[in-house]
Coordinates of C-alpha atoms in Angstrom, one line a residue:
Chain W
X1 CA -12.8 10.5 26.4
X2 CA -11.9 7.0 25.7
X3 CA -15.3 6.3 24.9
X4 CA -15.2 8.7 21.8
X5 CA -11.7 7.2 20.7
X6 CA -13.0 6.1 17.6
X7 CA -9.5 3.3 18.0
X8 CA -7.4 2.6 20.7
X9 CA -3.9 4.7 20.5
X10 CA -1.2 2.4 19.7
X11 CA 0.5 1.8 22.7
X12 CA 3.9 -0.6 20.7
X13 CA 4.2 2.6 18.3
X14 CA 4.6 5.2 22.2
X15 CA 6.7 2.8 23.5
X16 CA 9.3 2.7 20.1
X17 CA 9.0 6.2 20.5
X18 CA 9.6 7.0 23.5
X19 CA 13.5 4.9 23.4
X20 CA 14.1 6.7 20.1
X21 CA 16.3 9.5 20.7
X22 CA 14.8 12.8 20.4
X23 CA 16.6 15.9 19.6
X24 CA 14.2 18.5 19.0
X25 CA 12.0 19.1 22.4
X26 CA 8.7 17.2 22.4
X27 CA 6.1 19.6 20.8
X28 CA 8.6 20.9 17.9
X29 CA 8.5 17.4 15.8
X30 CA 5.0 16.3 16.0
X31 CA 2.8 17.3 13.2
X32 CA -1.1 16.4 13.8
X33 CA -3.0 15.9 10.7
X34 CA -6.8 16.1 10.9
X35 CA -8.9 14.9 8.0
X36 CA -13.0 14.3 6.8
X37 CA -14.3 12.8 3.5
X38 CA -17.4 12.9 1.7
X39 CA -19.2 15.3 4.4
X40 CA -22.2 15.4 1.8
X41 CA -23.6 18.8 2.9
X42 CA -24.5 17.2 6.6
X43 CA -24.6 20.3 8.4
X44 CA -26.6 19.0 10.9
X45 CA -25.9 16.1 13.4
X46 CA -28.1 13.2 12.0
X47 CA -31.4 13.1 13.5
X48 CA -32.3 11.4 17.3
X49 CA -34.5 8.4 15.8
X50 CA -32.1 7.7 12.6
X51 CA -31.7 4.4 12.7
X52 CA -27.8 3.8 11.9
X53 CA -26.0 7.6 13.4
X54 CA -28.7 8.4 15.7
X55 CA -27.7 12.0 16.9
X56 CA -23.6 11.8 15.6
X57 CA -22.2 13.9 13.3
X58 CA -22.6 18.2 12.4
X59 CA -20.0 21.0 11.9
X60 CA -20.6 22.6 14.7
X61 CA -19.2 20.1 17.1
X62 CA -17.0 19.0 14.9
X63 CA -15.5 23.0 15.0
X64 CA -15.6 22.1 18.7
X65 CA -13.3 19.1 18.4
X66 CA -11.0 20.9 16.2
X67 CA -10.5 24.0 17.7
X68 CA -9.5 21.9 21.3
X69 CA -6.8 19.9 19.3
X70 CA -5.5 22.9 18.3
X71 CA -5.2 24.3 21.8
X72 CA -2.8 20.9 22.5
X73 CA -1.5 20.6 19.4
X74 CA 1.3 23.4 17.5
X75 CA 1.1 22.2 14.2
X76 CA -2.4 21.0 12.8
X77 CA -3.2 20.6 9.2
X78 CA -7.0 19.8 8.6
X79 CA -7.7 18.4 5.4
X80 CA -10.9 16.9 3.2
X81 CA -10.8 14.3 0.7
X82 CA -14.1 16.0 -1.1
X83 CA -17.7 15.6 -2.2
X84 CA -18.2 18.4 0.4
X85 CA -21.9 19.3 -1.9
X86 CA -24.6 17.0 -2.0
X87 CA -26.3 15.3 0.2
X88 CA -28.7 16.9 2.1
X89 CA -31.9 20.4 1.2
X90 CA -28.6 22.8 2.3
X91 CA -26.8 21.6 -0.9
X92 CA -30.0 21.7 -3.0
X93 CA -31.2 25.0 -1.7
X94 CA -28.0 27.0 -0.9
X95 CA -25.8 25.7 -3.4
X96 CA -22.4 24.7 -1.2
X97 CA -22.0 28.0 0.2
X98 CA -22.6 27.0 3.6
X99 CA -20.9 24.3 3.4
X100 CA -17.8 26.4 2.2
X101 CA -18.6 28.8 5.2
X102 CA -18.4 26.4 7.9
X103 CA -15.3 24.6 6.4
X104 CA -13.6 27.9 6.1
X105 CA -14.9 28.6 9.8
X106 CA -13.0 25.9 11.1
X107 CA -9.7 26.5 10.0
X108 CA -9.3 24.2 6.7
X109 CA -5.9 23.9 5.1
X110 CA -6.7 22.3 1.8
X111 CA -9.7 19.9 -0.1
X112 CA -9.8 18.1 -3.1
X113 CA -12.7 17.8 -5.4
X114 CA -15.3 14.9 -5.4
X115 CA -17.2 13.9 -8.3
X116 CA -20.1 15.4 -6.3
X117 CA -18.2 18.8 -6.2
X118 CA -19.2 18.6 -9.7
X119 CA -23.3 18.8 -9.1
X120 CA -24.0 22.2 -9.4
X121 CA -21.7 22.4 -12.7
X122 CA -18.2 23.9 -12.5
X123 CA -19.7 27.3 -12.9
X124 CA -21.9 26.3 -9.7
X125 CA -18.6 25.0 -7.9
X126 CA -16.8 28.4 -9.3
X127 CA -19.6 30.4 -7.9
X128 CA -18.9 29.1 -4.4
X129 CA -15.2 29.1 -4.2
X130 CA -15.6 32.9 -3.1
X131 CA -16.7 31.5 0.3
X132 CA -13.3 29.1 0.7
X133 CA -10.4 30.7 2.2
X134 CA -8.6 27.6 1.6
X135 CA -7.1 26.1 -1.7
X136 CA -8.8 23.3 -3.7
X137 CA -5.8 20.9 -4.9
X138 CA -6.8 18.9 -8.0
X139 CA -3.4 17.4 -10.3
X140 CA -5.2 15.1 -12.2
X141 CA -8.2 17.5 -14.0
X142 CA -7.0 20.1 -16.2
X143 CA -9.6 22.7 -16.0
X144 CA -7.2 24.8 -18.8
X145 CA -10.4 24.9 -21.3
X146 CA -12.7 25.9 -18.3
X147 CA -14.2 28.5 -15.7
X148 CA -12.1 26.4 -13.5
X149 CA -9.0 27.8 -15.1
X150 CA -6.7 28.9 -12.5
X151 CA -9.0 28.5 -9.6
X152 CA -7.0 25.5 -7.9
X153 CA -4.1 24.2 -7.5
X154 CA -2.2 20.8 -8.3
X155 CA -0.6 20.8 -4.5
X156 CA 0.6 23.3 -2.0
X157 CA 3.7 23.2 0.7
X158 CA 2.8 23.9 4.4
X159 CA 5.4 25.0 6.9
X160 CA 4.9 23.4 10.1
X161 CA 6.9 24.3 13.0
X162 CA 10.4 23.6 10.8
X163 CA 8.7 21.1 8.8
X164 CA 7.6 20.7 5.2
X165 CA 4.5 19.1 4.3
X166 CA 3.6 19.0 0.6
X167 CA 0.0 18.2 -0.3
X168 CA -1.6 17.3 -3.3
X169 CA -5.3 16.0 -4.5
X170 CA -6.6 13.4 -7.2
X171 CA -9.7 13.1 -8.4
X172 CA -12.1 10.2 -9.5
X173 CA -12.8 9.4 -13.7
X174 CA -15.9 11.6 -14.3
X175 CA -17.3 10.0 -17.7
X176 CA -20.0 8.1 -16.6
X177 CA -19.9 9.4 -13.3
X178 CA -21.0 12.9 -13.9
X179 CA -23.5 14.1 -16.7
X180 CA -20.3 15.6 -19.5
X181 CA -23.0 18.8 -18.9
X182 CA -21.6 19.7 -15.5
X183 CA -18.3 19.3 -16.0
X184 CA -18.0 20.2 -19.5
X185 CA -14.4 20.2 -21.0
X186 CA -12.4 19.0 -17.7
X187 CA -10.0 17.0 -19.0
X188 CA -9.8 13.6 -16.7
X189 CA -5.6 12.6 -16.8
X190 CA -3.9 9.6 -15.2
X191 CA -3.6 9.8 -11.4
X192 CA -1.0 7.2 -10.8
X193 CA 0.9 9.1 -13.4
X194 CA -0.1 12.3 -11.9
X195 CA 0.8 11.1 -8.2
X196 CA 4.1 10.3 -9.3
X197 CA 5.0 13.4 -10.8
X198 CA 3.8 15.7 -8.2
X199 CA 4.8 13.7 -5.1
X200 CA 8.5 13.0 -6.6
X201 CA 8.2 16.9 -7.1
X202 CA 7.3 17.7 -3.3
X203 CA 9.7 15.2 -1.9
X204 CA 12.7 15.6 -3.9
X205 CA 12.6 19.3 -5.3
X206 CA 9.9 21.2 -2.5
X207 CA 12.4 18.6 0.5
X208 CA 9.5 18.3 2.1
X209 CA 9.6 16.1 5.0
X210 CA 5.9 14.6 4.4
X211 CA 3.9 14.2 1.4
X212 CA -0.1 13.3 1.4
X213 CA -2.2 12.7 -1.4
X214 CA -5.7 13.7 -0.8
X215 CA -7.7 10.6 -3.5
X216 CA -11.3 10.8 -4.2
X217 CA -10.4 7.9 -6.0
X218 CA -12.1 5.3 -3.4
X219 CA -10.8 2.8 -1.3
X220 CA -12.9 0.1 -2.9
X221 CA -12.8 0.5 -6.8
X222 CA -16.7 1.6 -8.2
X223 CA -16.9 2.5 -11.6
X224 CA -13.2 1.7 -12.8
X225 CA -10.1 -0.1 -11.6
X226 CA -8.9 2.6 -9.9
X227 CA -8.6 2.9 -6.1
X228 CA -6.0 4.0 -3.2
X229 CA -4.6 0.9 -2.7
X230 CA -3.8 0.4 -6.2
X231 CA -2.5 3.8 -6.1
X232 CA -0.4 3.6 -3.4
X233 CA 1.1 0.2 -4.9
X234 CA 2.0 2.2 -8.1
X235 CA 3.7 5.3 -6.9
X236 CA 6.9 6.8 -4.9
X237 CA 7.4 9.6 -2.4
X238 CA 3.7 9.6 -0.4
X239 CA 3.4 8.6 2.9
X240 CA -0.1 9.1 3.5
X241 CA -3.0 8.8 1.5
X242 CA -6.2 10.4 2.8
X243 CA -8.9 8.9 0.6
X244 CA -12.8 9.1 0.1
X245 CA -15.3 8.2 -2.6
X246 CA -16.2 4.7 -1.2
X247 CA -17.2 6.2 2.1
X248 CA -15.2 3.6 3.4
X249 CA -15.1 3.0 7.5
X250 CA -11.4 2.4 8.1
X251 CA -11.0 1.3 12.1
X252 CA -7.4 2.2 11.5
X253 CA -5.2 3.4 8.5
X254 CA -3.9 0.5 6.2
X255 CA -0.4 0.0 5.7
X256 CA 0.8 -0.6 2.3
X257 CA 3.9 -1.0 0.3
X258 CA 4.9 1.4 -3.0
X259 CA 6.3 0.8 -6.0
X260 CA 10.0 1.1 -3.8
X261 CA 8.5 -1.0 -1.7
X262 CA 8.1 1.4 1.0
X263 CA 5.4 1.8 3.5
X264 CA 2.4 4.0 2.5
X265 CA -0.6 4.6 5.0
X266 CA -3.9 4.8 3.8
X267 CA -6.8 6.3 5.5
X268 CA -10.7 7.2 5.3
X269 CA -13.0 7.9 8.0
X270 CA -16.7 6.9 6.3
X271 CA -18.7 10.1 5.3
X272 CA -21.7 12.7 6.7
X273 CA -19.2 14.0 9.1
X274 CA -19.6 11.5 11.6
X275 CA -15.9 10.9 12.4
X276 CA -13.0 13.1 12.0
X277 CA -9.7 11.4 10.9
X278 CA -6.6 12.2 13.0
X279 CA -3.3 10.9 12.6
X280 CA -0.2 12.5 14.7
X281 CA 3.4 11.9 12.6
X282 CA 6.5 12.4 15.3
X283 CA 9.7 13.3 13.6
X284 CA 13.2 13.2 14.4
X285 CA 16.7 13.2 12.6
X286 CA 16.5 9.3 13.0
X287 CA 13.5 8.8 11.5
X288 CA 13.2 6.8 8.3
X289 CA 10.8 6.9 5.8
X290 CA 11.8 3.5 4.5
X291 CA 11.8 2.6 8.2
X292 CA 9.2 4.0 10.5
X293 CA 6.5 1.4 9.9
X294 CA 8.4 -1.3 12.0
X295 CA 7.9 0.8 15.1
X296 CA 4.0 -0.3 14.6
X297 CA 4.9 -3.6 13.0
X298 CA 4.0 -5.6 15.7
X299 CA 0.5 -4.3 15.9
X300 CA -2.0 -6.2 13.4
X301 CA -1.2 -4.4 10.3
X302 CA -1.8 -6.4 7.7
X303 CA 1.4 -5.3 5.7
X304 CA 1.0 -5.3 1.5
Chain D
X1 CA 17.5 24.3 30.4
X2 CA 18.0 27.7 28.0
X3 CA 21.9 25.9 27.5
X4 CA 19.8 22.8 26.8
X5 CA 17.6 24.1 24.2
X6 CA 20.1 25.8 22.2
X7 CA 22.0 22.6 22.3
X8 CA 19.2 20.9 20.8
X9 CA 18.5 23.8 18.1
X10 CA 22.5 23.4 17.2
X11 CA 21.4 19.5 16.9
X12 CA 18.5 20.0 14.9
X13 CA 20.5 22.3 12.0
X14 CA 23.5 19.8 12.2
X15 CA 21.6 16.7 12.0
X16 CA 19.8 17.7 8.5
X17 CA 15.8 17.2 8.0
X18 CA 13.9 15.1 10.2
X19 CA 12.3 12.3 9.6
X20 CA 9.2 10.1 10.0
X21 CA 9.7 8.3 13.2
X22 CA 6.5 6.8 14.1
X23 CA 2.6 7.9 13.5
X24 CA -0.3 7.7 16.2
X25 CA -4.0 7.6 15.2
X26 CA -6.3 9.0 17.6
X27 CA -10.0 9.2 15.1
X28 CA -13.0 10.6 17.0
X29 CA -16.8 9.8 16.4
X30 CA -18.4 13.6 16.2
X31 CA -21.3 13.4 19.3
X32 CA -23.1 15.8 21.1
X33 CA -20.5 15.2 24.3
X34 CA -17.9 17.4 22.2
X35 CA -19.3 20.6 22.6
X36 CA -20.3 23.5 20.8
X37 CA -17.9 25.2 18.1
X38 CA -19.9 28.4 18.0
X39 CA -21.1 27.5 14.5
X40 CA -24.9 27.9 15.4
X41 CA -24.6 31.8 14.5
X42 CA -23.8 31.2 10.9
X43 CA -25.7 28.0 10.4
X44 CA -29.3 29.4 11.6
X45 CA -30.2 31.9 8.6
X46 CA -29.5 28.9 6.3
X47 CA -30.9 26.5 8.2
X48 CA -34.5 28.5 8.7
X49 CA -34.6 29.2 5.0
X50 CA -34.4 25.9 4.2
X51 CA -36.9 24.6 7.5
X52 CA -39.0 27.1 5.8
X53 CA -39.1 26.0 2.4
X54 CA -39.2 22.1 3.2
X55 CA -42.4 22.8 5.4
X56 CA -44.1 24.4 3.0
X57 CA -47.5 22.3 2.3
X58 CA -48.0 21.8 -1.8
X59 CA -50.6 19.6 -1.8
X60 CA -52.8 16.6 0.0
X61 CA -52.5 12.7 0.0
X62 CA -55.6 10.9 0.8
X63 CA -53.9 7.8 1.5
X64 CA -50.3 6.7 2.1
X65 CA -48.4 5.9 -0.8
X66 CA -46.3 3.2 -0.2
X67 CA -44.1 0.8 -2.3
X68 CA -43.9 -2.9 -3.1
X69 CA -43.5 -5.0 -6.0
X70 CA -44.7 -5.8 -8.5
X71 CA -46.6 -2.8 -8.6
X72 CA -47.7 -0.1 -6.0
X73 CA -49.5 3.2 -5.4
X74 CA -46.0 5.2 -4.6
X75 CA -44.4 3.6 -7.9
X76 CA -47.7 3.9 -10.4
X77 CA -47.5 7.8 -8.6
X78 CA -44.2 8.4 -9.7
X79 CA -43.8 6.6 -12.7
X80 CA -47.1 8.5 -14.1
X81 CA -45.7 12.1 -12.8
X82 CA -42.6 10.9 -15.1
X83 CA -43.8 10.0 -18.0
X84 CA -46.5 12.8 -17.9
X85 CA -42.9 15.1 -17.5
X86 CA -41.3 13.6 -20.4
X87 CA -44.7 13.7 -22.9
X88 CA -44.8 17.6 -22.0
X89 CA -40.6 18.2 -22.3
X90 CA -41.2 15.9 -25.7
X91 CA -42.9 19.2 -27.4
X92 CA -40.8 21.4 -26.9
X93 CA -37.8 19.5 -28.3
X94 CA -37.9 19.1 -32.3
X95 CA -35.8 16.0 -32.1
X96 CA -38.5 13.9 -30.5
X97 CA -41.9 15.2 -32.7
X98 CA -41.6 10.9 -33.0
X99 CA -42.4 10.8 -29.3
X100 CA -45.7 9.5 -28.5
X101 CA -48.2 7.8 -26.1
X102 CA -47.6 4.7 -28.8
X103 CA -44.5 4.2 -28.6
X104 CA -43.3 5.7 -25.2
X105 CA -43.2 4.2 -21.5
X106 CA -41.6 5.5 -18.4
X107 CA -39.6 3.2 -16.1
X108 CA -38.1 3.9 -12.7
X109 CA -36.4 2.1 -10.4
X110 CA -37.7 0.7 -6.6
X111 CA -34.8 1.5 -5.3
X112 CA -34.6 4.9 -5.7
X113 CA -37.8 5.6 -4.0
X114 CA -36.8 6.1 -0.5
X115 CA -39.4 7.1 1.4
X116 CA -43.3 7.0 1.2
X117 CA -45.7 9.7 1.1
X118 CA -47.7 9.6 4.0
X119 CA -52.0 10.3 4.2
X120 CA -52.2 14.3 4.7
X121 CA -50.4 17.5 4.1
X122 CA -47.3 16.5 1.4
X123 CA -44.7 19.0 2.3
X124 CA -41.5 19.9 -0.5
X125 CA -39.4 18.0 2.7
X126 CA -41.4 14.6 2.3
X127 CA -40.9 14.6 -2.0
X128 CA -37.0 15.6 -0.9
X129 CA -37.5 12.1 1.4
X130 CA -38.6 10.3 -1.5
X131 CA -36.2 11.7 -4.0
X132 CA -33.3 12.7 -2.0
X133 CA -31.2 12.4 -5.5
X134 CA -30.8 15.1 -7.7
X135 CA -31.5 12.9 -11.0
X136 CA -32.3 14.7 -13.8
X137 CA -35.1 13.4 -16.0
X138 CA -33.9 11.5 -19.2
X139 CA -35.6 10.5 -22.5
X140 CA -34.0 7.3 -24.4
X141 CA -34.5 5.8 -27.9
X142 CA -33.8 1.7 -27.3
X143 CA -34.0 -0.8 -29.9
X144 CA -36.9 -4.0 -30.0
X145 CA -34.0 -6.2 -28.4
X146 CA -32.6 -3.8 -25.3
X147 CA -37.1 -3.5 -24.5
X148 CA -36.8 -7.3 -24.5
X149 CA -33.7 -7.2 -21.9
X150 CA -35.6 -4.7 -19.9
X151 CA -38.7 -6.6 -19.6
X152 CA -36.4 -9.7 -18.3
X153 CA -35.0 -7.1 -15.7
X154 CA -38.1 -6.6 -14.6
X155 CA -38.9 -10.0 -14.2
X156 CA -35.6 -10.5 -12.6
X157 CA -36.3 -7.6 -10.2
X158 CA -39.7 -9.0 -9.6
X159 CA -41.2 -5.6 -10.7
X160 CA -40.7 -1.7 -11.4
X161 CA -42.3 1.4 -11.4
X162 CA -43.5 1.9 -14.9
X163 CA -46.4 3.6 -16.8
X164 CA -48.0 3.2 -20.1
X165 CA -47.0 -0.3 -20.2
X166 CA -48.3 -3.6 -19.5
X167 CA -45.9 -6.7 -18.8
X168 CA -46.8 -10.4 -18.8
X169 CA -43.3 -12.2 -17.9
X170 CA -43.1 -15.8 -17.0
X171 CA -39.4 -17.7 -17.1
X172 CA -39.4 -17.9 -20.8
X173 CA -42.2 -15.3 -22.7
X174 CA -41.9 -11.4 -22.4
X175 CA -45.4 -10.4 -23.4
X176 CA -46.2 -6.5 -23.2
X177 CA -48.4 -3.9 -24.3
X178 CA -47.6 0.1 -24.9
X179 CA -50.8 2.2 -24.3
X180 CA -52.8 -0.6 -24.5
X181 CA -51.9 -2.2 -27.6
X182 CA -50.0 -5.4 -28.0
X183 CA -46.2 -4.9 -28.8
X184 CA -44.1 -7.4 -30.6
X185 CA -40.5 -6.2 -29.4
X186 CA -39.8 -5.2 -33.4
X187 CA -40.3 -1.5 -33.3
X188 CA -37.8 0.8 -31.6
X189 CA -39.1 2.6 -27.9
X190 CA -39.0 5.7 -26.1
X191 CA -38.2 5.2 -22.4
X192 CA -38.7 8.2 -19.8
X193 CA -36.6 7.3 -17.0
X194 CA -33.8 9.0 -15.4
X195 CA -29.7 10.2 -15.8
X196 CA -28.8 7.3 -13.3
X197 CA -30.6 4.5 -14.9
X198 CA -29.6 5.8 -18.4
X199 CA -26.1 5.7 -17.8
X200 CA -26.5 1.7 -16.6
X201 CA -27.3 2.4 -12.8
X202 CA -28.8 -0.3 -10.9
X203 CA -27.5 -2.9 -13.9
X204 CA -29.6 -1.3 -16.4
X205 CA -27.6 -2.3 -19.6
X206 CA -29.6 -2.1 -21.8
X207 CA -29.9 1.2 -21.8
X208 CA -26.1 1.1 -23.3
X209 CA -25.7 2.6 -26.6
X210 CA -29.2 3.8 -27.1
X211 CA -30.3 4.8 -30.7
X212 CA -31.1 8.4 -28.6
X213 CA -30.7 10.0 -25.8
X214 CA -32.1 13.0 -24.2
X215 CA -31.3 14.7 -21.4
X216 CA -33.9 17.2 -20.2
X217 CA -31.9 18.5 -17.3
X218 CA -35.4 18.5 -15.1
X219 CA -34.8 17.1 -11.6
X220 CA -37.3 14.2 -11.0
X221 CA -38.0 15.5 -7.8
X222 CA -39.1 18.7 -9.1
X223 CA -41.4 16.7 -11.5
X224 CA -43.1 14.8 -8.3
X225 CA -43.3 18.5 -6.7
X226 CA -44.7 19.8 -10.0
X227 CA -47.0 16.4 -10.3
X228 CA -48.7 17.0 -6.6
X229 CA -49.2 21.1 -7.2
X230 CA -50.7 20.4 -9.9
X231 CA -53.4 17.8 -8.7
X232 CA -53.2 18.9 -5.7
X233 CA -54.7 15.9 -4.4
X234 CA -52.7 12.1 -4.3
X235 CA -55.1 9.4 -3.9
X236 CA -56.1 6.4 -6.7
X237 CA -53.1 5.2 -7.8
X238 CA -55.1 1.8 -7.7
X239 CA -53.2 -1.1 -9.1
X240 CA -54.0 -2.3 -12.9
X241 CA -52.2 -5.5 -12.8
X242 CA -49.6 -4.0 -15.3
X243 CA -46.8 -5.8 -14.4
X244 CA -47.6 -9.9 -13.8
X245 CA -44.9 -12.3 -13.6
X246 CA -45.5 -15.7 -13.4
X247 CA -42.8 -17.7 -12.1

């Protein structure tokens, strides 16, 4: 068990919890939030002779992993940062419908779309969202002039065990990222200005207790400025950002402070598949957003 | 304990929302020691289809194709299978009746090869190792000045895979020929390459702000698998001395 701990469990942030006083009994204020990015189509655990994630990876332990958290845990939210398509002959082949199968298979809440999302065209992408019984949340591409019209969603609120978790997605510029051909008249808008809006929305008018932004922006910027931590730095109201794009190993999520100088985490675990992201957030009436990072400040954060 | 839980309920109303009080990460690497999530059922019709189809034999190499710079059998195979493409899509498109063998080369990039093609049976799975990518095959008009910066790329790069062009590069002269026949970097060129180079992958600038551009939505891995069923047999590919840089 320790072995696959892909990072030792903070033992400062138990502690500070454990003397915090606790009013609701131990299960009903933890919320457990599971997370991949850029899967790529990796079905399949890499092969035994690859020579960087020799035998790792595949859905179908991954299914394994999740379906025992949610035997321990009440309240799970799984979550993907997108480019779910590409990546391996299942993508060119099948199109994304397994890989919409399989994700809908284990039990996944929400997604975002990746600029790979967009390689079959947004007709392709339409074609498959049949096979997803779970929402794709995109608040920065307005797909009003497109067969996308309709067919997602800017966020969406989960009720957790008396909890409110409000969700949203944003999505990487696509000119000169992706051929105009695929995705046609998407129109690209601001993220920081879109993460603002929707995340004051979910905090202040949905109340909810807990608001992630699922980026495809990268953690790294590639083609344009933009990236998560500049993100974080310029917005309110989100807690946690679960990022992808960069395929970025993060040992641990990144603390770093918003435009209220609050603490935002930031997270990514890679790509293929090979790791899946968890993050457990314990709640209580003494809790403070503006707070809660010092019960880990002691641990080698490297605070923004 | 019931007294005890209501008390906290009470607590829990009268207190107002919780808050974050603290956050644990617990990531796990995905190995075979976690088990099986019962997945197999729905993964195996897929997964044969596609076994099936990467298996299936399409032609024969009579030696390995392999890649180095400045030129190589694997890059003189692919870069000829590209331009070949992009002659034949050239007819069929009204816009490029100026397209010819006189004034058109094709360029790829090294690094986008990413496998070799090995002596033997060349199965659909060994192109999908060497083009992986689904780049689309693209045609672009450049000016005598942007053919110029390409050839210094190339010497900078220390070769590419190109066909129906000859380089000659040392620090200071770009000397090249296009089917043969001297060019003096004046006229304007068509270069088949692909959507990634064209839209400045791998540094390619001067393919910014072409005079053209034409995309012919053909996947360049489709064009090596149309190129081998075709021939049917991969072998030659001998090298012409085509690119020569002289440091």
């Amino acid at each position: 068990m320790d072995r696959r701990r892909f990072v030792r469990t903070f033992a400062t942030g138990s502690l500070a919890l454990a003397s915090l006083p606790s009013f609701a009994s131990g299960k009903e204020n933890k919320i457990t939030i599971l997370h991949t990015n850029d899967t790529h189509s990796h079905i399949d655990p890499f092969p035994l002779d690859d020579k960087k994630y020799p035998g790792q990876g595949g859905v179908n332990r991954r299914k394994a992993l999740i379906d025992r958290i949610r035997k321990e845990e009440d309240h799970v939210l799984l979550l993907d940062a997108g480019d779910i398509f590409q990546g391996t002959p299942y993508f060119n082949m099948h199109h994304g419908e397994l890989e919409f199968k399989v994700m809908t298979a284990m039990g996944y809440d929400a997604a975002t779309m990746g600029n790979h999302d967009f390689d079959a065209g947004i007709e392709g992408f339409e074609k498959m969202l049949p096979h997803a019984n779970f929402p794709f949340l995109c608040a920065n591409y307005d797909f009003k002039d497109t067969i996308l019209k309709d067919k997602t969603l800017a966020f969406k609120v989960f009720n957790k065990g008396g909890m409110k978790i409000g969700v949203f997605g944003v999505g990487v510029e696509l000119n000169g990222l992706v051929s105009k051909e695929l995705y046609k008249e998407t129109n690209y808008l601001d993220p920081i200005e879109k993460a603002n809006y929707y995340a004051n929305h979910l905090k202040n008018e949905e109340k909810c207790d807990l608001v992630i932004c699922l980026s495809h922006l990268g953690y790294v910027p590639r083609h344009n400025k933009m990236c998560d931590p500049v993100l974080a730095e310029n917005t309110e109201n989100i807690h946690l950002i679960i990022g992808g794009h960069s395929h970025t190993f993060l040992d641990e999520p990144q603390m770093y402070k918003n435009k209220a100088g609050k603490q935002v985490l930031i997270n990514q675990v890679g790509w293929a598949g090979l790791i899946l992201g968890r993050i457990d957030f314990y709640f209580n009436t003494n809790g403070d957003p503006d707070l809660w990072a010092s019960n880990v400040i002691n641990t080698n954060y490297n605070i923004g | 304990m019931r007294n005890l839980f209501f008390f906290s309920f009470f607590i829990f109303l009268s207190c107002g929302t919780q808050k974050i009080a603290d956050y644990k990460q617990d990531s796990v690497v995905i190995d075979s020691t976690l088990g099986d999530g019962g997945l197999d059922e729905m993964i195996q019709p897929y997964r044969e289809s596609m076994v099936e189809e990467m298996s299936e034999v399409i032609g024969v190499a009579t030696k390995d194709l392999i890649k180095y710079n400045p030129e190589s059998p694997l890059s003189n195979f692919t870069a000829e299978a590209a331009f070949l493409a992009g002659i034949d899509y050239s007819k069929s498109n009204a816009d490029l009746s100026g397209l010819s063998a006189e004034n058109t080369f094709a360029m790829l990039n090294f690094g986008g090869l990413r496998a070799p093609i090995h002596q033997g049976d060349i199965t659909v799975g060994e192109i999908f190792e060497l083009m992986p990518f689904d780049n689309t095959l693209v045609i672009v008009k450049i000016s005598g000045d942007k053919v110029r910066m390409l050839a210094r790329y190339i010497f900078d790069k220390l070769g590419q895979p190109v066909y129906n062009a000859n380089f000659l590069l040392t620090p200071d002269i770009e000397t090249m020929k296009i089917g043969g026949v001297e060019y003096n970097f004046d006229k304007e060129l068509y270069v088949i390459t692909t959507d990634y180079l064209s839209s400045g992958g791998d540094n390619m600038t001067f393919f910014n702000e072409p005079l053209g551009i034409w995309d012919t939505g053909i996947l360049l891995r489709d064009v090596f698998i149309q190129y081998v069923k075709e021939k049917k047999e991969l072998g030659g590919f001998e090298l012409t001395g085509k690119i020569q840089i002289n440091n």
